[in-house]
Amino acid sequence: MKAVVANYSLGREAWDRFKATVLRRDRGAGPLSLQVMQVPDPPPPAPGWVKVRSIMSAISDLDEGMFVHGELSALGSFLSFPFVPGNENLGIVDRKSVV
């Protein structure tokens, strides 16, 4: 499936901090980056779950804070990179794929 994947770069974080403190320049895009890529379908979490074919997806205000403002939220310590942001989805249940 195609997904927007978020990744963290320690090098970008260090460069942004260097630019801001030493060179007195505005910080850049920040340490987080987004990339559209092909990822494997996740396994079902438990028996009896169904697959949902996504029609639309959005990022939440917590995700927006991370990417627009460069703020890792209180949930930041629970993230592992890379990850797929977005928890607001609209989809259709695929009845043929009950697992």
mmCIF file of N, CA, C and O in Angstrom:
data_model
loop_
_atom_site.group_PDB
_atom_site.id
_atom_site.type_symbol
_atom_site.label_atom_id
_atom_site.label_comp_id
_atom_site.label_asym_id
_atom_site.label_seq_id
_atom_site.Cartn_x
_atom_site.Cartn_y
_atom_site.Cartn_z
ATOM 1 N N MET A 1 0.838 -1.174 0.000
ATOM 2 C CA MET A 1 0.000 0.000 0.000
ATOM 3 C C MET A 1 0.884 1.239 0.000
ATOM 4 O O MET A 1 2.012 1.201 0.488
ATOM 5 N N LYS A 2 0.362 2.327 -0.545
ATOM 6 C CA LYS A 2 1.082 3.593 -0.493
ATOM 7 C C LYS A 2 0.780 4.271 0.834
ATOM 8 O O LYS A 2 -0.358 4.242 1.304
ATOM 9 N N ALA A 3 1.799 4.874 1.413
ATOM 10 C CA ALA A 3 1.616 5.565 2.686
ATOM 11 C C ALA A 3 2.554 6.758 2.758
ATOM 12 O O ALA A 3 3.621 6.759 2.141
ATOM 13 N N VAL A 4 2.154 7.757 3.518
ATOM 14 C CA VAL A 4 3.030 8.873 3.831
ATOM 15 C C VAL A 4 3.798 8.457 5.082
ATOM 16 O O VAL A 4 3.205 8.169 6.118
ATOM 17 N N VAL A 5 5.110 8.388 4.968
ATOM 18 C CA VAL A 5 5.948 7.901 6.056
ATOM 19 C C VAL A 5 6.761 9.061 6.620
ATOM 20 O O VAL A 5 7.357 9.842 5.877
ATOM 21 N N ALA A 6 6.761 9.176 7.940
ATOM 22 C CA ALA A 6 7.526 10.207 8.627
ATOM 23 C C ALA A 6 8.830 9.614 9.126
ATOM 24 O O ALA A 6 8.852 8.491 9.631
ATOM 25 N N ASN A 7 9.899 10.364 8.976
ATOM 26 C CA ASN A 7 11.194 9.905 9.451
ATOM 27 C C ASN A 7 11.895 11.038 10.177
ATOM 28 O O ASN A 7 11.624 12.216 9.939
ATOM 29 N N TYR A 8 12.801 10.671 11.062
ATOM 30 C CA TYR A 8 13.557 11.627 11.869
ATOM 31 C C TYR A 8 15.021 11.558 11.459
ATOM 32 O O TYR A 8 15.567 10.474 11.268
ATOM 33 N N SER A 9 15.654 12.717 11.331
ATOM 34 C CA SER A 9 17.062 12.776 10.968
ATOM 35 C C SER A 9 17.828 13.544 12.038
ATOM 36 O O SER A 9 17.618 14.749 12.217
ATOM 37 N N LEU A 10 18.725 12.868 12.730
ATOM 38 C CA LEU A 10 19.543 13.523 13.749
ATOM 39 C C LEU A 10 20.460 14.550 13.099
ATOM 40 O O LEU A 10 20.700 15.623 13.648
ATOM 41 N N GLY A 11 20.932 14.259 11.888
ATOM 42 C CA GLY A 11 21.781 15.208 11.172
ATOM 43 C C GLY A 11 21.057 16.509 10.867
ATOM 44 O O GLY A 11 21.617 17.598 11.006
ATOM 45 N N ARG A 12 19.798 16.413 10.428
ATOM 46 C CA ARG A 12 19.011 17.623 10.153
ATOM 47 C C ARG A 12 18.750 18.408 11.429
ATOM 48 O O ARG A 12 18.780 19.635 11.430
ATOM 49 N N GLU A 13 18.508 17.696 12.532
ATOM 50 C CA GLU A 13 18.293 18.360 13.822
ATOM 51 C C GLU A 13 19.546 19.125 14.227
ATOM 52 O O GLU A 13 19.483 20.292 14.632
ATOM 53 N N ALA A 14 20.708 18.497 14.119
ATOM 54 C CA ALA A 14 21.970 19.142 14.492
ATOM 55 C C ALA A 14 22.251 20.346 13.597
ATOM 56 O O ALA A 14 22.655 21.414 14.081
ATOM 57 N N TRP A 15 22.031 20.207 12.292
ATOM 58 C CA TRP A 15 22.280 21.309 11.359
ATOM 59 C C TRP A 15 21.348 22.480 11.648
ATOM 60 O O TRP A 15 21.770 23.636 11.643
ATOM 61 N N ASP A 16 20.081 22.210 11.907
ATOM 62 C CA ASP A 16 19.131 23.281 12.224
ATOM 63 C C ASP A 16 19.547 24.027 13.489
ATOM 64 O O ASP A 16 19.474 25.253 13.560
ATOM 65 N N ARG A 17 19.963 23.284 14.507
ATOM 66 C CA ARG A 17 20.388 23.937 15.752
ATOM 67 C C ARG A 17 21.651 24.766 15.536
ATOM 68 O O ARG A 17 21.796 25.851 16.087
ATOM 69 N N PHE A 18 22.580 24.242 14.739
ATOM 70 C CA PHE A 18 23.810 24.969 14.429
ATOM 71 C C PHE A 18 23.486 26.274 13.707
ATOM 72 O O PHE A 18 24.010 27.327 14.062
ATOM 73 N N LYS A 19 22.618 26.190 12.688
ATOM 74 C CA LYS A 19 22.248 27.394 11.943
ATOM 75 C C LYS A 19 21.592 28.423 12.859
ATOM 76 O O LYS A 19 21.857 29.619 12.752
ATOM 77 N N ALA A 20 20.725 27.961 13.746
ATOM 78 C CA ALA A 20 19.985 28.891 14.606
ATOM 79 C C ALA A 20 20.884 29.542 15.647
ATOM 80 O O ALA A 20 20.736 30.742 15.922
ATOM 81 N N THR A 21 21.820 28.811 16.215
ATOM 82 C CA THR A 21 22.623 29.375 17.301
ATOM 83 C C THR A 21 23.912 30.021 16.813
ATOM 84 O O THR A 21 24.228 31.140 17.207
ATOM 85 N N VAL A 22 24.648 29.354 15.965
ATOM 86 C CA VAL A 22 25.950 29.869 15.544
ATOM 87 C C VAL A 22 25.829 30.865 14.392
ATOM 88 O O VAL A 22 26.408 31.943 14.426
ATOM 89 N N LEU A 23 25.079 30.498 13.371
ATOM 90 C CA LEU A 23 24.967 31.356 12.193
ATOM 91 C C LEU A 23 23.857 32.402 12.321
ATOM 92 O O LEU A 23 23.693 33.242 11.454
ATOM 93 N N ARG A 24 23.061 32.317 13.391
ATOM 94 C CA ARG A 24 21.956 33.247 13.641
ATOM 95 C C ARG A 24 20.965 33.293 12.481
ATOM 96 O O ARG A 24 20.492 34.341 12.084
ATOM 97 N N ARG A 25 20.686 32.151 11.918
ATOM 98 C CA ARG A 25 19.723 32.061 10.814
ATOM 99 C C ARG A 25 18.475 31.335 11.299
ATOM 100 O O ARG A 25 18.504 30.608 12.284
ATOM 101 N N ASP A 26 17.405 31.526 10.548
ATOM 102 C CA ASP A 26 16.165 30.814 10.874
ATOM 103 C C ASP A 26 16.388 29.325 10.745
ATOM 104 O O ASP A 26 17.156 28.864 9.906
ATOM 105 N N ARG A 27 15.678 28.600 11.576
ATOM 106 C CA ARG A 27 15.742 27.148 11.470
ATOM 107 C C ARG A 27 15.104 26.717 10.169
ATOM 108 O O ARG A 27 14.226 27.375 9.641
ATOM 109 N N GLY A 28 15.524 25.599 9.657
ATOM 110 C CA GLY A 28 15.015 25.089 8.385
ATOM 111 C C GLY A 28 13.742 24.294 8.561
ATOM 112 O O GLY A 28 12.899 24.593 9.409
ATOM 113 N N ALA A 29 13.620 23.252 7.789
ATOM 114 C CA ALA A 29 12.407 22.439 7.779
ATOM 115 C C ALA A 29 12.263 21.594 9.033
ATOM 116 O O ALA A 29 11.203 21.078 9.314
ATOM 117 N N GLY A 30 13.297 21.427 9.801
ATOM 118 C CA GLY A 30 13.223 20.630 11.017
ATOM 119 C C GLY A 30 13.707 19.217 10.792
ATOM 120 O O GLY A 30 14.021 18.811 9.676
ATOM 121 N N PRO A 31 13.787 18.447 11.866
ATOM 122 C CA PRO A 31 14.349 17.101 11.772
ATOM 123 C C PRO A 31 13.404 16.061 11.191
ATOM 124 O O PRO A 31 13.824 14.967 10.849
ATOM 125 N N LEU A 32 12.117 16.384 11.071
ATOM 126 C CA LEU A 32 11.151 15.418 10.564
ATOM 127 C C LEU A 32 10.911 15.638 9.075
ATOM 128 O O LEU A 32 10.823 16.763 8.608
ATOM 129 N N SER A 33 10.810 14.543 8.346
ATOM 130 C CA SER A 33 10.516 14.641 6.918
ATOM 131 C C SER A 33 9.395 13.670 6.574
ATOM 132 O O SER A 33 9.200 12.659 7.252
ATOM 133 N N LEU A 34 8.668 13.994 5.516
ATOM 134 C CA LEU A 34 7.577 13.146 5.029
ATOM 135 C C LEU A 34 7.922 12.654 3.635
ATOM 136 O O LEU A 34 8.469 13.393 2.821
ATOM 137 N N GLN A 35 7.576 11.393 3.372
ATOM 138 C CA GLN A 35 7.848 10.814 2.065
ATOM 139 C C GLN A 35 6.742 9.818 1.735
ATOM 140 O O GLN A 35 6.338 9.026 2.593
ATOM 141 N N VAL A 36 6.246 9.860 0.501
ATOM 142 C CA VAL A 36 5.264 8.871 0.057
ATOM 143 C C VAL A 36 6.036 7.655 -0.428
ATOM 144 O O VAL A 36 6.947 7.769 -1.251
ATOM 145 N N MET A 37 5.695 6.488 0.113
ATOM 146 C CA MET A 37 6.385 5.271 -0.286
ATOM 147 C C MET A 37 5.476 4.057 -0.184
ATOM 148 O O MET A 37 4.409 4.121 0.423
ATOM 149 N N GLN A 38 5.910 2.982 -0.788
ATOM 150 C CA GLN A 38 5.185 1.718 -0.739
ATOM 151 C C GLN A 38 5.590 0.982 0.541
ATOM 152 O O GLN A 38 6.774 0.799 0.799
ATOM 153 N N VAL A 39 4.621 0.590 1.350
ATOM 154 C CA VAL A 39 4.893 -0.151 2.581
ATOM 155 C C VAL A 39 4.046 -1.422 2.596
ATOM 156 O O VAL A 39 2.979 -1.473 1.975
ATOM 157 N N PRO A 40 4.509 -2.464 3.291
ATOM 158 C CA PRO A 40 3.706 -3.686 3.351
ATOM 159 C C PRO A 40 2.439 -3.493 4.179
ATOM 160 O O PRO A 40 2.408 -2.676 5.101
ATOM 161 N N ASP A 41 1.400 -4.242 3.835
ATOM 162 C CA ASP A 41 0.165 -4.196 4.619
ATOM 163 C C ASP A 41 0.451 -4.698 6.032
ATOM 164 O O ASP A 41 1.123 -5.712 6.204
ATOM 165 N N PRO A 42 -0.055 -4.006 7.047
ATOM 166 C CA PRO A 42 0.170 -4.471 8.417
ATOM 167 C C PRO A 42 -0.656 -5.725 8.694
ATOM 168 O O PRO A 42 -1.739 -5.912 8.126
ATOM 169 N N PRO A 43 -0.165 -6.600 9.570
ATOM 170 C CA PRO A 43 -0.946 -7.789 9.910
ATOM 171 C C PRO A 43 -2.146 -7.411 10.767
ATOM 172 O O PRO A 43 -2.124 -6.396 11.464
ATOM 173 N N PRO A 44 -3.201 -8.214 10.740
ATOM 174 C CA PRO A 44 -4.367 -7.917 11.590
ATOM 175 C C PRO A 44 -3.989 -8.046 13.064
ATOM 176 O O PRO A 44 -3.230 -8.929 13.438
ATOM 177 N N PRO A 45 -4.507 -7.161 13.913
ATOM 178 C CA PRO A 45 -4.147 -7.201 15.331
ATOM 179 C C PRO A 45 -4.756 -8.371 16.098
ATOM 180 O O PRO A 45 -4.223 -8.779 17.121
ATOM 181 N N ALA A 46 -5.877 -8.911 15.595
ATOM 182 C CA ALA A 46 -6.535 -10.020 16.296
ATOM 183 C C ALA A 46 -7.492 -10.715 15.329
ATOM 184 O O ALA A 46 -7.891 -10.141 14.322
ATOM 185 N N PRO A 47 -7.866 -11.963 15.632
ATOM 186 C CA PRO A 47 -8.842 -12.645 14.778
ATOM 187 C C PRO A 47 -10.181 -11.911 14.776
ATOM 188 O O PRO A 47 -10.562 -11.286 15.765
ATOM 189 N N GLY A 48 -10.879 -11.962 13.644
ATOM 190 C CA GLY A 48 -12.185 -11.333 13.544
ATOM 191 C C GLY A 48 -12.144 -9.905 13.030
ATOM 192 O O GLY A 48 -13.187 -9.314 12.792
ATOM 193 N N TRP A 49 -10.965 -9.330 12.871
ATOM 194 C CA TRP A 49 -10.860 -7.983 12.343
ATOM 195 C C TRP A 49 -11.047 -8.013 10.835
ATOM 196 O O TRP A 49 -10.804 -9.022 10.189
ATOM 197 N N VAL A 50 -11.483 -6.912 10.263
ATOM 198 C CA VAL A 50 -11.673 -6.816 8.818
ATOM 199 C C VAL A 50 -10.705 -5.783 8.252
ATOM 200 O O VAL A 50 -10.236 -4.892 8.962
ATOM 201 N N LYS A 51 -10.435 -5.921 6.966
ATOM 202 C CA LYS A 51 -9.617 -4.917 6.293
ATOM 203 C C LYS A 51 -10.515 -3.787 5.823
ATOM 204 O O LYS A 51 -11.647 -4.009 5.415
ATOM 205 N N VAL A 52 -9.999 -2.574 5.888
ATOM 206 C CA VAL A 52 -10.726 -1.402 5.428
ATOM 207 C C VAL A 52 -9.917 -0.764 4.303
ATOM 208 O O VAL A 52 -8.727 -0.499 4.460
ATOM 209 N N ARG A 53 -10.566 -0.566 3.173
ATOM 210 C CA ARG A 53 -9.913 0.100 2.046
ATOM 211 C C ARG A 53 -10.094 1.600 2.251
ATOM 212 O O ARG A 53 -11.203 2.122 2.218
ATOM 213 N N SER A 54 -8.988 2.283 2.496
ATOM 214 C CA SER A 54 -9.048 3.723 2.779
ATOM 215 C C SER A 54 -9.434 4.513 1.547
ATOM 216 O O SER A 54 -8.962 4.244 0.448
ATOM 217 N N ILE A 55 -10.295 5.490 1.763
ATOM 218 C CA ILE A 55 -10.689 6.415 0.716
ATOM 219 C C ILE A 55 -9.993 7.754 0.956
ATOM 220 O O ILE A 55 -9.463 8.366 0.044
ATOM 221 N N MET A 56 -9.988 8.185 2.206
ATOM 222 C CA MET A 56 -9.354 9.449 2.587
ATOM 223 C C MET A 56 -8.667 9.265 3.927
ATOM 224 O O MET A 56 -9.087 8.442 4.743
ATOM 225 N N SER A 57 -7.624 10.033 4.146
ATOM 226 C CA SER A 57 -6.924 10.024 5.418
ATOM 227 C C SER A 57 -6.453 11.429 5.718
ATOM 228 O O SER A 57 -6.205 12.216 4.802
ATOM 229 N N ALA A 58 -6.310 11.741 6.971
ATOM 230 C CA ALA A 58 -5.858 13.073 7.364
ATOM 231 C C ALA A 58 -4.913 12.947 8.545
ATOM 232 O O ALA A 58 -4.866 11.919 9.218
ATOM 233 N N ILE A 59 -4.150 13.996 8.772
ATOM 234 C CA ILE A 59 -3.304 14.004 9.957
ATOM 235 C C ILE A 59 -4.015 14.801 11.042
ATOM 236 O O ILE A 59 -4.804 15.697 10.760
ATOM 237 N N SER A 60 -3.732 14.466 12.278
ATOM 238 C CA SER A 60 -4.387 15.138 13.398
ATOM 239 C C SER A 60 -3.624 16.411 13.763
ATOM 240 O O SER A 60 -2.550 16.697 13.228
ATOM 241 N N ASP A 61 -4.164 17.160 14.712
ATOM 242 C CA ASP A 61 -3.480 18.376 15.138
ATOM 243 C C ASP A 61 -2.155 18.060 15.826
ATOM 244 O O ASP A 61 -1.213 18.840 15.766
ATOM 245 N N LEU A 62 -2.043 16.894 16.457
ATOM 246 C CA LEU A 62 -0.764 16.497 17.047
ATOM 247 C C LEU A 62 0.278 16.262 15.958
ATOM 248 O O LEU A 62 1.434 16.684 16.077
ATOM 249 N N ASP A 63 -0.136 15.583 14.874
ATOM 250 C CA ASP A 63 0.766 15.369 13.745
ATOM 251 C C ASP A 63 1.141 16.701 13.108
ATOM 252 O O ASP A 63 2.305 16.930 12.757
ATOM 253 N N GLU A 64 0.172 17.576 12.967
ATOM 254 C CA GLU A 64 0.433 18.887 12.370
ATOM 255 C C GLU A 64 1.454 19.660 13.191
ATOM 256 O O GLU A 64 2.363 20.290 12.650
ATOM 257 N N GLY A 65 1.329 19.601 14.501
ATOM 258 C CA GLY A 65 2.296 20.280 15.368
ATOM 259 C C GLY A 65 3.705 19.773 15.156
ATOM 260 O O GLY A 65 4.661 20.540 15.176
ATOM 261 N N MET A 66 3.831 18.464 14.911
ATOM 262 C CA MET A 66 5.158 17.899 14.682
ATOM 263 C C MET A 66 5.768 18.407 13.386
ATOM 264 O O MET A 66 6.943 18.754 13.333
ATOM 265 N N PHE A 67 4.973 18.422 12.312
ATOM 266 C CA PHE A 67 5.535 18.727 11.003
ATOM 267 C C PHE A 67 5.542 20.209 10.662
ATOM 268 O O PHE A 67 6.447 20.683 10.003
ATOM 269 N N VAL A 68 4.553 20.940 11.128
ATOM 270 C CA VAL A 68 4.485 22.360 10.800
ATOM 271 C C VAL A 68 5.313 23.189 11.779
ATOM 272 O O VAL A 68 6.055 24.081 11.386
ATOM 273 N N HIS A 69 5.221 22.852 13.065
ATOM 274 C CA HIS A 69 5.885 23.654 14.083
ATOM 275 C C HIS A 69 7.129 22.997 14.658
ATOM 276 O O HIS A 69 7.810 23.585 15.490
ATOM 277 N N GLY A 70 7.409 21.754 14.245
ATOM 278 C CA GLY A 70 8.597 21.058 14.728
ATOM 279 C C GLY A 70 8.541 20.678 16.187
ATOM 280 O O GLY A 70 9.573 20.510 16.839
ATOM 281 N N GLU A 71 7.354 20.528 16.730
ATOM 282 C CA GLU A 71 7.194 20.188 18.141
ATOM 283 C C GLU A 71 6.853 18.713 18.280
ATOM 284 O O GLU A 71 5.858 18.252 17.744
ATOM 285 N N LEU A 72 7.673 17.968 18.992
ATOM 286 C CA LEU A 72 7.302 16.604 19.313
ATOM 287 C C LEU A 72 6.370 16.685 20.504
ATOM 288 O O LEU A 72 6.700 17.256 21.528
ATOM 289 N N SER A 73 5.192 16.142 20.352
ATOM 290 C CA SER A 73 4.170 16.247 21.389
ATOM 291 C C SER A 73 4.520 15.354 22.576
ATOM 292 O O SER A 73 5.547 14.693 22.606
ATOM 293 N N ALA A 74 3.628 15.346 23.524
ATOM 294 C CA ALA A 74 3.798 14.474 24.679
ATOM 295 C C ALA A 74 3.849 13.010 24.247
ATOM 296 O O ALA A 74 4.416 12.174 24.928
ATOM 297 N N LEU A 75 3.254 12.715 23.092
ATOM 298 C CA LEU A 75 3.280 11.345 22.583
ATOM 299 C C LEU A 75 4.584 11.022 21.868
ATOM 300 O O LEU A 75 4.804 9.892 21.459
ATOM 301 N N GLY A 76 5.443 12.009 21.692
ATOM 302 C CA GLY A 76 6.690 11.815 20.969
ATOM 303 C C GLY A 76 7.561 10.711 21.533
ATOM 304 O O GLY A 76 8.259 10.015 20.798
ATOM 305 N N SER A 77 7.534 10.529 22.837
ATOM 306 C CA SER A 77 8.364 9.484 23.437
ATOM 307 C C SER A 77 7.846 8.073 23.120
ATOM 308 O O SER A 77 8.562 7.105 23.297
ATOM 309 N N PHE A 78 6.622 7.979 22.633
ATOM 310 C CA PHE A 78 6.061 6.675 22.283
ATOM 311 C C PHE A 78 6.233 6.344 20.805
ATOM 312 O O PHE A 78 5.851 5.270 20.361
ATOM 313 N N LEU A 79 6.779 7.267 20.022
ATOM 314 C CA LEU A 79 6.946 7.051 18.595
ATOM 315 C C LEU A 79 8.233 6.311 18.308
ATOM 316 O O LEU A 79 9.235 6.473 19.000
ATOM 317 N N SER A 80 8.212 5.497 17.284
ATOM 318 C CA SER A 80 9.434 4.913 16.752
ATOM 319 C C SER A 80 9.459 5.257 15.267
ATOM 320 O O SER A 80 8.437 5.214 14.594
ATOM 321 N N PHE A 81 10.598 5.630 14.789
ATOM 322 C CA PHE A 81 10.725 6.089 13.408
ATOM 323 C C PHE A 81 11.302 4.996 12.533
ATOM 324 O O PHE A 81 12.128 4.229 12.999
ATOM 325 N N PRO A 82 10.880 4.927 11.289
ATOM 326 C CA PRO A 82 9.844 5.710 10.633
ATOM 327 C C PRO A 82 8.449 5.251 11.070
ATOM 328 O O PRO A 82 8.270 4.123 11.520
ATOM 329 N N PHE A 83 7.459 6.140 10.942
ATOM 330 C CA PHE A 83 6.081 5.790 11.265
ATOM 331 C C PHE A 83 5.148 6.442 10.256
ATOM 332 O O PHE A 83 5.531 7.362 9.541
ATOM 333 N N VAL A 84 3.928 5.939 10.196
ATOM 334 C CA VAL A 84 2.908 6.471 9.290
ATOM 335 C C VAL A 84 1.963 7.331 10.119
ATOM 336 O O VAL A 84 1.221 6.808 10.941
ATOM 337 N N PRO A 85 2.008 8.675 9.943
ATOM 338 C CA PRO A 85 1.114 9.536 10.711
ATOM 339 C C PRO A 85 -0.314 9.457 10.174
ATOM 340 O O PRO A 85 -0.552 8.996 9.066
ATOM 341 N N GLY A 86 -1.216 9.930 10.976
ATOM 342 C CA GLY A 86 -2.611 9.995 10.549
ATOM 343 C C GLY A 86 -3.445 8.937 11.234
ATOM 344 O O GLY A 86 -3.164 7.759 11.167
ATOM 345 N N ASN A 87 -4.441 9.390 11.931
ATOM 346 C CA ASN A 87 -5.336 8.452 12.606
ATOM 347 C C ASN A 87 -6.785 8.767 12.311
ATOM 348 O O ASN A 87 -7.664 8.195 12.906
ATOM 349 N N GLU A 88 -7.015 9.672 11.384
ATOM 350 C CA GLU A 88 -8.376 9.988 10.973
ATOM 351 C C GLU A 88 -8.562 9.475 9.557
ATOM 352 O O GLU A 88 -7.992 10.009 8.622
ATOM 353 N N ASN A 89 -9.306 8.394 9.424
ATOM 354 C CA ASN A 89 -9.466 7.745 8.130
ATOM 355 C C ASN A 89 -10.928 7.529 7.800
ATOM 356 O O ASN A 89 -11.761 7.366 8.682
ATOM 357 N N LEU A 90 -11.190 7.495 6.508
ATOM 358 C CA LEU A 90 -12.508 7.173 5.990
ATOM 359 C C LEU A 90 -12.305 6.041 5.004
ATOM 360 O O LEU A 90 -11.428 6.106 4.148
ATOM 361 N N GLY A 91 -13.075 4.961 5.151
ATOM 362 C CA GLY A 91 -12.866 3.829 4.261
ATOM 363 C C GLY A 91 -14.092 2.953 4.137
ATOM 364 O O GLY A 91 -15.137 3.206 4.736
ATOM 365 N N ILE A 92 -13.917 1.906 3.336
ATOM 366 C CA ILE A 92 -14.976 0.935 3.089
ATOM 367 C C ILE A 92 -14.488 -0.419 3.566
ATOM 368 O O ILE A 92 -13.378 -0.838 3.229
ATOM 369 N N VAL A 93 -15.334 -1.109 4.348
ATOM 370 C CA VAL A 93 -14.970 -2.444 4.829
ATOM 371 C C VAL A 93 -14.972 -3.410 3.653
ATOM 372 O O VAL A 93 -15.932 -3.476 2.887
ATOM 373 N N ASP A 94 -13.879 -4.151 3.511
ATOM 374 C CA ASP A 94 -13.746 -5.146 2.459
ATOM 375 C C ASP A 94 -14.224 -6.486 3.045
ATOM 376 O O ASP A 94 -13.496 -7.156 3.743
ATOM 377 N N ARG A 95 -15.468 -6.852 2.783
ATOM 378 C CA ARG A 95 -16.076 -8.046 3.382
ATOM 379 C C ARG A 95 -15.355 -9.334 2.980
ATOM 380 O O ARG A 95 -15.412 -10.317 3.671
ATOM 381 N N LYS A 96 -14.678 -9.322 1.848
ATOM 382 C CA LYS A 96 -14.000 -10.525 1.374
ATOM 383 C C LYS A 96 -12.761 -10.849 2.183
ATOM 384 O O LYS A 96 -12.228 -11.937 2.091
ATOM 385 N N SER A 97 -12.283 -9.912 3.000
ATOM 386 C CA SER A 97 -11.013 -10.133 3.664
ATOM 387 C C SER A 97 -11.131 -10.173 5.179
ATOM 388 O O SER A 97 -10.299 -9.626 5.885
ATOM 389 N N VAL A 98 -12.160 -10.806 5.704
ATOM 390 C CA VAL A 98 -12.287 -10.949 7.149
ATOM 391 C C VAL A 98 -11.178 -11.867 7.624
ATOM 392 O O VAL A 98 -10.972 -12.944 7.088
ATOM 393 N N VAL A 99 -10.427 -11.410 8.624
ATOM 394 C CA VAL A 99 -9.300 -12.190 9.126
ATOM 395 C C VAL A 99 -9.553 -12.680 10.514
ATOM 396 O O VAL A 99 -10.332 -12.171 11.248
#
